[in-house]
mmCIF file of N, CA and C in Angstrom:
data_model
loop_
_atom_site.group_PDB
_atom_site.id
_atom_site.type_symbol
_atom_site.label_atom_id
_atom_site.label_comp_id
_atom_site.label_asym_id
_atom_site.label_seq_id
_atom_site.Cartn_x
_atom_site.Cartn_y
_atom_site.Cartn_z
ATOM 1 N N VAL A 1 91.514 95.570 71.807
ATOM 2 C CA VAL A 1 90.392 94.785 71.480
ATOM 3 C C VAL A 1 90.262 93.682 72.352
ATOM 4 N N MET A 2 88.798 94.040 72.795
ATOM 5 C CA MET A 2 88.239 93.115 74.236
ATOM 6 C C MET A 2 87.546 91.968 73.485
ATOM 7 N N PRO A 3 87.862 90.727 74.018
ATOM 8 C CA PRO A 3 87.185 89.264 73.813
ATOM 9 C C PRO A 3 85.516 89.877 73.776
ATOM 10 N N GLN A 4 84.929 89.041 72.851
ATOM 11 C CA GLN A 4 83.476 88.792 72.766
ATOM 12 C C GLN A 4 82.802 88.286 73.967
ATOM 13 N N SER A 5 83.427 87.041 74.560
ATOM 14 C CA SER A 5 83.053 86.522 75.883
ATOM 15 C C SER A 5 84.476 86.078 76.340
ATOM 16 N N TYR A 6 84.049 85.218 77.732
ATOM 17 C CA TYR A 6 85.080 85.443 78.748
ATOM 18 C C TYR A 6 84.565 83.650 79.521
ATOM 19 N N PRO A 7 85.525 82.700 79.444
ATOM 20 C CA PRO A 7 85.504 81.647 79.969
ATOM 21 C C PRO A 7 84.604 81.434 81.214
ATOM 22 N N THR A 8 83.637 81.002 81.419
ATOM 23 C CA THR A 8 82.628 80.662 83.040
ATOM 24 C C THR A 8 83.433 79.592 83.115
ATOM 25 N N SER A 9 83.102 79.140 84.833
ATOM 26 C CA SER A 9 83.341 78.139 85.514
ATOM 27 C C SER A 9 84.763 77.256 85.159
ATOM 28 N N ALA A 10 85.747 77.832 85.141
ATOM 29 C CA ALA A 10 86.809 77.679 84.353
ATOM 30 C C ALA A 10 88.251 78.001 85.501
ATOM 31 N N LEU A 11 89.312 77.551 85.288
ATOM 32 C CA LEU A 11 90.320 78.180 85.555
ATOM 33 C C LEU A 11 91.417 78.516 84.570
ATOM 34 N N VAL A 12 91.680 80.135 84.413
ATOM 35 C CA VAL A 12 92.097 80.452 82.920
ATOM 36 C C VAL A 12 93.564 80.644 83.340
ATOM 37 N N GLY A 13 93.959 80.956 84.791
ATOM 38 C CA GLY A 13 95.331 81.549 84.816
ATOM 39 C C GLY A 13 95.749 81.305 86.428
ATOM 40 N N LEU A 14 97.131 81.895 86.359
ATOM 41 C CA LEU A 14 97.831 82.253 87.950
ATOM 42 C C LEU A 14 97.992 84.016 87.932
ATOM 43 N N VAL A 15 97.830 84.536 88.888
ATOM 44 C CA VAL A 15 98.428 85.826 89.062
ATOM 45 C C VAL A 15 98.973 85.593 90.530
ATOM 46 N N GLU A 16 99.793 86.623 91.028
ATOM 47 C CA GLU A 16 100.212 86.822 92.466
ATOM 48 C C GLU A 16 99.767 87.823 93.240
ATOM 49 N N VAL A 17 99.046 87.359 94.061
ATOM 50 C CA VAL A 17 98.196 88.411 95.001
ATOM 51 C C VAL A 17 99.056 89.434 96.128
ATOM 52 N N VAL A 18 99.634 90.546 95.460
ATOM 53 C CA VAL A 18 100.545 91.313 96.194
ATOM 54 C C VAL A 18 99.830 92.251 97.330
ATOM 55 N N GLU A 19 98.508 92.355 97.114
ATOM 56 C CA GLU A 19 97.997 93.397 98.291
ATOM 57 C C GLU A 19 96.648 93.284 98.347
ATOM 58 N N VAL A 20 95.482 93.266 99.396
ATOM 59 C CA VAL A 20 94.010 93.251 99.078
ATOM 60 C C VAL A 20 93.893 94.569 100.006
ATOM 61 N N LEU A 21 93.354 95.613 99.343
ATOM 62 C CA LEU A 21 92.972 96.733 100.214
ATOM 63 C C LEU A 21 91.580 97.432 100.322
ATOM 64 N N SER A 22 91.090 98.236 100.720
ATOM 65 C CA SER A 22 89.584 98.747 100.738
ATOM 66 C C SER A 22 89.867 99.730 99.456
ATOM 67 N N ALA A 23 88.747 99.916 99.139
ATOM 68 C CA ALA A 23 88.323 100.769 98.105
ATOM 69 C C ALA A 23 88.967 102.263 98.759
ATOM 70 N N GLY A 24 88.437 102.501 99.815
ATOM 71 C CA GLY A 24 89.245 103.712 100.497
ATOM 72 C C GLY A 24 90.593 104.113 100.386
ATOM 73 N N ASP A 25 91.039 102.578 101.020
ATOM 74 C CA ASP A 25 92.579 102.833 101.002
ATOM 75 C C ASP A 25 93.041 102.869 99.906
ATOM 76 N N PHE A 26 92.815 102.648 98.676
ATOM 77 C CA PHE A 26 93.505 102.357 97.292
ATOM 78 C C PHE A 26 93.526 103.983 96.938
ATOM 79 N N ASP A 27 92.648 104.740 97.429
ATOM 80 C CA ASP A 27 92.668 106.172 96.997
ATOM 81 C C ASP A 27 94.137 106.934 97.675
ATOM 82 N N ALA A 28 94.576 106.209 98.451
ATOM 83 C CA ALA A 28 96.172 106.843 98.914
ATOM 84 C C ALA A 28 96.897 106.577 97.980
ATOM 85 N N TRP A 29 96.672 105.550 97.208
ATOM 86 C CA TRP A 29 98.183 105.121 96.174
ATOM 87 C C TRP A 29 98.093 105.746 95.068
ATOM 88 N N ARG A 30 98.687 107.051 95.339
ATOM 89 C CA ARG A 30 98.296 108.378 94.628
ATOM 90 C C ARG A 30 99.546 107.985 93.441
ATOM 91 N N THR A 31 100.748 107.519 93.247
ATOM 92 C CA THR A 31 101.547 107.328 92.493
ATOM 93 C C THR A 31 101.372 106.315 91.378
ATOM 94 N N LEU A 32 100.507 105.822 91.589
ATOM 95 C CA LEU A 32 100.081 104.834 90.294
ATOM 96 C C LEU A 32 99.516 105.438 88.935
ATOM 97 N N PRO A 33 100.237 104.918 87.920
ATOM 98 C CA PRO A 33 99.341 105.254 86.769
ATOM 99 C C PRO A 33 97.976 105.320 86.825
ATOM 100 N N ARG A 34 97.824 107.011 86.169
ATOM 101 C CA ARG A 34 96.121 107.136 85.881
ATOM 102 C C ARG A 34 95.300 106.299 85.334
ATOM 103 N N GLY A 35 95.447 105.152 84.662
ATOM 104 C CA GLY A 35 94.725 104.294 84.205
ATOM 105 C C GLY A 35 94.734 103.028 85.234
ATOM 106 N N VAL A 36 95.672 102.749 86.068
ATOM 107 C CA VAL A 36 95.266 102.133 86.800
ATOM 108 C C VAL A 36 94.147 102.254 88.191
ATOM 109 N N ARG A 37 94.603 103.755 88.361
ATOM 110 C CA ARG A 37 93.743 104.310 89.477
ATOM 111 C C ARG A 37 92.166 104.550 88.924
ATOM 112 N N ASP A 38 91.999 104.865 87.642
ATOM 113 C CA ASP A 38 90.840 104.904 87.488
ATOM 114 C C ASP A 38 89.919 103.432 87.112
ATOM 115 N N GLU A 39 91.080 102.514 86.867
ATOM 116 C CA GLU A 39 90.371 101.039 87.129
ATOM 117 C C GLU A 39 89.649 100.832 88.290
ATOM 118 N N GLY A 40 90.578 101.182 89.072
ATOM 119 C CA GLY A 40 90.598 100.460 90.679
ATOM 120 C C GLY A 40 89.394 101.246 91.367
ATOM 121 N N ARG A 41 89.156 102.773 90.897
ATOM 122 C CA ARG A 41 87.783 103.394 91.324
ATOM 123 C C ARG A 41 86.606 102.706 90.781
ATOM 124 N N ALA A 42 86.501 102.487 89.476
ATOM 125 C CA ALA A 42 85.886 101.905 89.006
ATOM 126 C C ALA A 42 85.117 100.579 88.975
ATOM 127 N N HIS A 43 86.159 99.776 90.144
ATOM 128 C CA HIS A 43 85.793 98.155 90.674
ATOM 129 C C HIS A 43 84.609 98.050 91.225
ATOM 130 N N GLY A 44 83.807 99.052 92.057
ATOM 131 C CA GLY A 44 82.514 98.889 92.233
ATOM 132 C C GLY A 44 82.425 98.147 93.540
ATOM 133 N N SER A 45 83.617 97.309 94.347
ATOM 134 C CA SER A 45 83.827 96.451 95.297
ATOM 135 C C SER A 45 84.130 97.085 96.599
ATOM 136 N N GLY A 46 83.923 96.440 97.444
ATOM 137 C CA GLY A 46 84.588 97.239 98.681
ATOM 138 C C GLY A 46 86.303 96.918 99.028
ATOM 139 N N TYR A 47 86.478 95.787 97.927
ATOM 140 C CA TYR A 47 87.707 95.865 98.570
ATOM 141 C C TYR A 47 88.345 95.341 96.772
ATOM 142 N N LEU A 48 89.895 95.455 96.940
ATOM 143 C CA LEU A 48 90.483 95.062 95.879
ATOM 144 C C LEU A 48 91.585 94.371 95.719
ATOM 145 N N PHE A 49 91.794 93.733 94.649
ATOM 146 C CA PHE A 49 92.758 92.619 94.749
ATOM 147 C C PHE A 49 94.070 93.143 93.787
ATOM 148 N N LEU A 50 95.036 93.570 94.345
ATOM 149 C CA LEU A 50 96.071 94.137 93.421
ATOM 150 C C LEU A 50 97.039 92.664 93.131
ATOM 151 N N VAL A 51 97.142 92.462 91.513
ATOM 152 C CA VAL A 51 97.884 91.223 91.561
ATOM 153 C C VAL A 51 98.782 91.617 90.503
ATOM 154 N N GLU A 52 99.784 90.793 90.268
ATOM 155 C CA GLU A 52 101.098 91.087 89.503
ATOM 156 C C GLU A 52 101.670 89.594 88.681
ATOM 157 N N ARG A 53 102.257 89.504 87.969
ATOM 158 C CA ARG A 53 102.914 88.204 87.438
ATOM 159 C C ARG A 53 101.655 87.460 86.966
ATOM 160 N N HIS A 54 100.997 88.217 85.842
ATOM 161 C CA HIS A 54 99.515 87.010 85.467
ATOM 162 C C HIS A 54 100.607 86.031 84.349
ATOM 163 N N ARG A 55 99.828 85.095 84.487
ATOM 164 C CA ARG A 55 100.152 83.946 83.765
ATOM 165 C C ARG A 55 99.012 83.114 83.448
ATOM 166 N N ARG A 56 98.902 82.761 82.020
ATOM 167 C CA ARG A 56 97.501 82.153 81.713
ATOM 168 C C ARG A 56 97.821 80.731 80.870
ATOM 169 N N LEU A 57 96.907 79.758 81.178
ATOM 170 C CA LEU A 57 96.734 78.473 80.578
ATOM 171 C C LEU A 57 96.394 78.490 79.123
ATOM 172 N N PRO A 58 96.933 77.648 78.313
ATOM 173 C CA PRO A 58 96.926 77.955 76.789
ATOM 174 C C PRO A 58 95.279 77.751 76.557
ATOM 175 N N MET A 59 94.649 77.059 77.214
ATOM 176 C CA MET A 59 93.169 76.393 77.060
ATOM 177 C C MET A 59 92.370 76.829 78.635
ATOM 178 N N PRO A 60 91.316 76.970 78.670
ATOM 179 C CA PRO A 60 90.785 77.105 79.965
ATOM 180 C C PRO A 60 90.554 75.867 80.357
ATOM 181 N N LEU A 61 90.701 75.571 81.739
ATOM 182 C CA LEU A 61 90.503 74.002 82.443
ATOM 183 C C LEU A 61 89.343 74.357 82.773
ATOM 184 N N LYS A 62 88.120 73.511 82.485
ATOM 185 C CA LYS A 62 86.803 73.641 82.944
ATOM 186 C C LYS A 62 86.711 73.168 84.590
ATOM 187 N N MET A 63 86.257 74.158 85.423
ATOM 188 C CA MET A 63 86.127 73.839 87.108
ATOM 189 C C MET A 63 84.866 73.976 87.452
ATOM 190 N N PRO A 64 83.539 72.960 87.188
ATOM 191 C CA PRO A 64 82.044 73.263 87.402
ATOM 192 C C PRO A 64 81.827 73.329 88.485
ATOM 193 N N GLY A 65 81.229 73.786 89.192
ATOM 194 C CA GLY A 65 80.723 74.200 90.490
ATOM 195 C C GLY A 65 81.542 74.739 91.419
ATOM 196 N N GLN A 66 82.686 75.275 91.171
ATOM 197 C CA GLN A 66 83.419 76.435 91.673
ATOM 198 C C GLN A 66 83.083 77.793 91.361
ATOM 199 N N HIS A 67 83.208 78.420 92.478
ATOM 200 C CA HIS A 67 82.970 79.972 92.170
ATOM 201 C C HIS A 67 83.651 80.906 93.072
ATOM 202 N N LYS A 68 84.641 81.748 92.416
ATOM 203 C CA LYS A 68 85.341 82.894 92.684
ATOM 204 C C LYS A 68 86.706 82.258 93.148
ATOM 205 N N LEU A 69 87.498 82.140 94.271
ATOM 206 C CA LEU A 69 88.137 81.809 94.920
ATOM 207 C C LEU A 69 88.118 80.281 95.194
ATOM 208 N N TRP A 70 89.293 79.280 95.108
ATOM 209 C CA TRP A 70 88.823 78.078 95.779
ATOM 210 C C TRP A 70 90.374 77.386 95.858
ATOM 211 N N ARG A 71 90.081 76.441 96.464
ATOM 212 C CA ARG A 71 91.577 75.744 96.516
ATOM 213 C C ARG A 71 91.616 74.366 95.448
ATOM 214 N N LEU A 72 92.744 74.227 94.667
ATOM 215 C CA LEU A 72 92.791 72.969 93.768
ATOM 216 C C LEU A 72 93.365 72.269 94.200
ATOM 217 N N ASP A 73 93.074 71.157 93.942
ATOM 218 C CA ASP A 73 93.820 69.553 94.520
ATOM 219 C C ASP A 73 95.044 69.932 94.041
ATOM 220 N N HIS A 74 95.954 69.133 94.508
ATOM 221 C CA HIS A 74 97.504 69.203 94.087
ATOM 222 C C HIS A 74 97.489 68.583 92.606
ATOM 223 N N LYS A 75 97.269 67.804 91.970
ATOM 224 C CA LYS A 75 97.483 67.283 90.876
ATOM 225 C C LYS A 75 96.994 68.267 89.855
ATOM 226 N N THR A 76 95.663 68.998 89.868
ATOM 227 C CA THR A 76 95.215 69.796 88.933
ATOM 228 C C THR A 76 96.183 71.008 89.058
ATOM 229 N N ALA A 77 96.549 71.333 90.039
ATOM 230 C CA ALA A 77 97.819 72.634 90.694
ATOM 231 C C ALA A 77 98.911 72.129 89.481
ATOM 232 N N SER A 78 99.398 70.858 89.726
ATOM 233 C CA SER A 78 100.722 70.767 89.270
ATOM 234 C C SER A 78 100.694 70.756 87.863
ATOM 235 N N GLN A 79 99.736 70.012 87.408
ATOM 236 C CA GLN A 79 99.510 69.831 85.847
ATOM 237 C C GLN A 79 99.100 71.567 85.040
ATOM 238 N N ALA A 80 98.551 72.240 85.658
ATOM 239 C CA ALA A 80 98.038 73.202 85.336
ATOM 240 C C ALA A 80 99.485 74.582 85.302
ATOM 241 N N PHE A 81 100.087 74.253 86.662
ATOM 242 C CA PHE A 81 101.543 74.960 86.764
ATOM 243 C C PHE A 81 102.489 74.761 85.580
ATOM 244 N N ARG A 82 102.425 73.874 84.913
ATOM 245 C CA ARG A 82 103.517 73.272 84.253
ATOM 246 C C ARG A 82 103.044 73.859 82.645
ATOM 247 N N CYS A 83 102.043 74.429 82.454
ATOM 248 C CA CYS A 83 101.131 74.570 81.116
ATOM 249 C C CYS A 83 101.299 76.185 81.032
ATOM 250 N N LEU A 84 101.475 76.997 82.148
ATOM 251 C CA LEU A 84 101.403 78.641 82.388
ATOM 252 C C LEU A 84 102.115 79.334 81.235
ATOM 253 N N LEU A 85 101.638 80.305 80.752
ATOM 254 C CA LEU A 85 102.245 81.105 79.513
ATOM 255 C C LEU A 85 102.077 82.720 80.359
ATOM 256 N N SER A 86 103.303 83.128 79.870
ATOM 257 C CA SER A 86 103.575 84.564 80.679
ATOM 258 C C SER A 86 102.792 85.457 79.645
ATOM 259 N N THR A 87 101.819 86.533 80.329
ATOM 260 C CA THR A 87 101.207 87.387 79.772
ATOM 261 C C THR A 87 101.283 88.506 80.377
ATOM 262 N N GLU A 88 102.543 88.848 80.655
ATOM 263 C CA GLU A 88 102.744 90.427 81.432
ATOM 264 C C GLU A 88 102.961 91.198 80.175
ATOM 265 N N GLN A 89 102.847 92.773 80.083
ATOM 266 C CA GLN A 89 102.961 93.372 79.407
ATOM 267 C C GLN A 89 104.548 93.973 79.655
ATOM 268 N N SER A 90 105.044 94.736 78.743
ATOM 269 C CA SER A 90 106.387 95.007 78.570
ATOM 270 C C SER A 90 106.310 96.221 79.827
ATOM 271 N N ALA A 91 105.543 96.884 80.175
ATOM 272 C CA ALA A 91 105.665 97.627 81.418
ATOM 273 C C ALA A 91 104.549 97.520 82.343
ATOM 274 N N ALA A 92 104.847 95.981 82.957
ATOM 275 C CA ALA A 92 103.764 95.825 83.997
ATOM 276 C C ALA A 92 103.794 96.629 85.092
ATOM 277 N N VAL A 93 102.931 96.915 86.058
ATOM 278 C CA VAL A 93 102.704 97.815 87.004
ATOM 279 C C VAL A 93 103.349 96.656 88.045
ATOM 280 N N ARG A 94 104.130 97.390 88.829
ATOM 281 C CA ARG A 94 104.388 96.674 90.564
ATOM 282 C C ARG A 94 104.219 97.715 91.539
ATOM 283 N N PHE A 95 102.940 96.904 92.113
ATOM 284 C CA PHE A 95 102.223 97.881 93.145
ATOM 285 C C PHE A 95 103.142 98.215 94.342
ATOM 286 N N LEU A 96 103.856 97.533 94.775
ATOM 287 C CA LEU A 96 104.498 97.627 95.680
ATOM 288 C C LEU A 96 105.451 98.877 95.791
ATOM 289 N N GLN A 97 105.500 99.244 94.753
ATOM 290 C CA GLN A 97 106.905 100.331 94.887
ATOM 291 C C GLN A 97 105.977 101.534 95.011
ATOM 292 N N HIS A 98 104.608 101.618 94.584
ATOM 293 C CA HIS A 98 103.868 102.800 94.924
ATOM 294 C C HIS A 98 103.001 102.918 96.355
ATOM 295 N N ARG A 99 103.410 101.719 97.120
ATOM 296 C CA ARG A 99 102.402 101.955 98.269
ATOM 297 C C ARG A 99 102.956 103.519 99.128
ATOM 298 N N PRO A 100 101.746 103.480 99.690
ATOM 299 C CA PRO A 100 101.984 105.118 100.547
ATOM 300 C C PRO A 100 102.894 104.724 101.671
ATOM 301 N N VAL A 101 103.715 105.814 102.048
ATOM 302 C CA VAL A 101 104.272 105.918 103.234
ATOM 303 C C VAL A 101 103.470 106.010 104.194
ATOM 304 N N PRO A 102 103.918 104.790 105.207
ATOM 305 C CA PRO A 102 102.791 105.412 106.564
ATOM 306 C C PRO A 102 103.419 106.789 107.100
ATOM 307 N N ARG A 103 102.534 107.403 107.875
ATOM 308 C CA ARG A 103 102.733 108.475 108.366
ATOM 309 C C ARG A 103 103.362 108.175 109.895
ATOM 310 N N ALA A 104 104.226 109.127 110.163
ATOM 311 C CA ALA A 104 105.061 108.746 111.230
ATOM 312 C C ALA A 104 104.616 109.048 112.558
ATOM 313 N N THR A 105 104.144 108.199 113.292
ATOM 314 C CA THR A 105 103.609 108.353 114.761
ATOM 315 C C THR A 105 104.949 108.536 116.058
ATOM 316 N N ALA A 106 104.617 109.835 116.791
ATOM 317 C CA ALA A 106 105.363 109.867 117.536
ATOM 318 C C ALA A 106 105.100 108.514 118.773
ATOM 319 N N PRO A 107 106.560 108.308 119.541
ATOM 320 C CA PRO A 107 106.196 106.980 120.328
ATOM 321 C C PRO A 107 105.124 107.787 121.804
ATOM 322 N N GLU A 108 104.227 107.070 121.992
ATOM 323 C CA GLU A 108 103.732 107.120 123.185
ATOM 324 C C GLU A 108 104.598 107.773 124.158
ATOM 325 N N GLY A 109 103.724 109.136 124.625
ATOM 326 C CA GLY A 109 104.299 110.212 125.537
ATOM 327 C C GLY A 109 105.312 110.950 125.177
ATOM 328 N N THR A 110 105.666 110.702 123.950
ATOM 329 C CA THR A 110 106.727 112.084 123.533
ATOM 330 C C THR A 110 105.607 113.479 123.174
ATOM 331 N N GLU A 111 104.367 113.394 122.983
ATOM 332 C CA GLU A 111 103.787 114.364 122.622
ATOM 333 C C GLU A 111 103.857 115.356 123.692
ATOM 334 N N ALA A 112 103.663 114.760 124.971
ATOM 335 C CA ALA A 112 103.401 115.427 126.309
ATOM 336 C C ALA A 112 104.976 116.066 126.907
ATOM 337 N N ALA A 113 105.793 115.238 126.261
ATOM 338 C CA ALA A 113 107.286 115.798 127.032
ATOM 339 C C ALA A 113 107.384 116.604 125.925
ATOM 340 N N ALA A 114 106.888 116.367 124.756
ATOM 341 C CA ALA A 114 107.542 117.598 123.959
ATOM 342 C C ALA A 114 106.671 119.116 124.153
ATOM 343 N N ALA A 115 105.287 118.940 124.495
ATOM 344 C CA ALA A 115 104.678 120.094 125.175
ATOM 345 C C ALA A 115 105.171 120.435 126.871
ATOM 346 N N ALA A 116 105.639 119.776 127.122
ATOM 347 C CA ALA A 116 106.366 120.395 128.473
ATOM 348 C C ALA A 116 107.410 121.005 128.438
ATOM 349 N N ALA A 117 108.324 120.782 127.660
ATOM 350 C CA ALA A 117 109.519 121.161 127.293
ATOM 351 C C ALA A 117 109.510 122.687 126.361
ATOM 352 N N ALA A 118 108.352 122.654 125.676
ATOM 353 C CA ALA A 118 107.904 124.083 124.854
ATOM 354 C C ALA A 118 107.376 125.149 125.930
ATOM 355 N N ALA A 119 106.836 124.655 127.104
ATOM 356 C CA ALA A 119 105.987 125.166 127.937
ATOM 357 C C ALA A 119 107.205 125.804 129.059
ATOM 358 N N ALA A 120 108.073 125.416 129.074
ATOM 359 C CA ALA A 120 109.466 125.617 129.922
ATOM 360 C C ALA A 120 110.113 126.476 129.485
#
């Protein structure tokens, strides 16, 4: 069940950002569960933040005048950190195990040597 409203201008919790990538690069992450892939495609932004280890504050902490990402002062961060509650689902997605394996590239000059050997 989705909430009727969401807090605004507030610190609501903490997540661990494990990857930031373009929507185009996200398409290569083919082993992710379908729901995660669908959500990523529906994002609408040019970039996605892949986050893990979600923790929330018991009550949102009002932070007027701030927008999106910002630095917290040390005192506020320390107090908030002590109050965090885990909100992980039992089958939490861990993104890095789904990272596509980069295609191997031949060392520079290898292709020319292979072509010469094949021609001989």
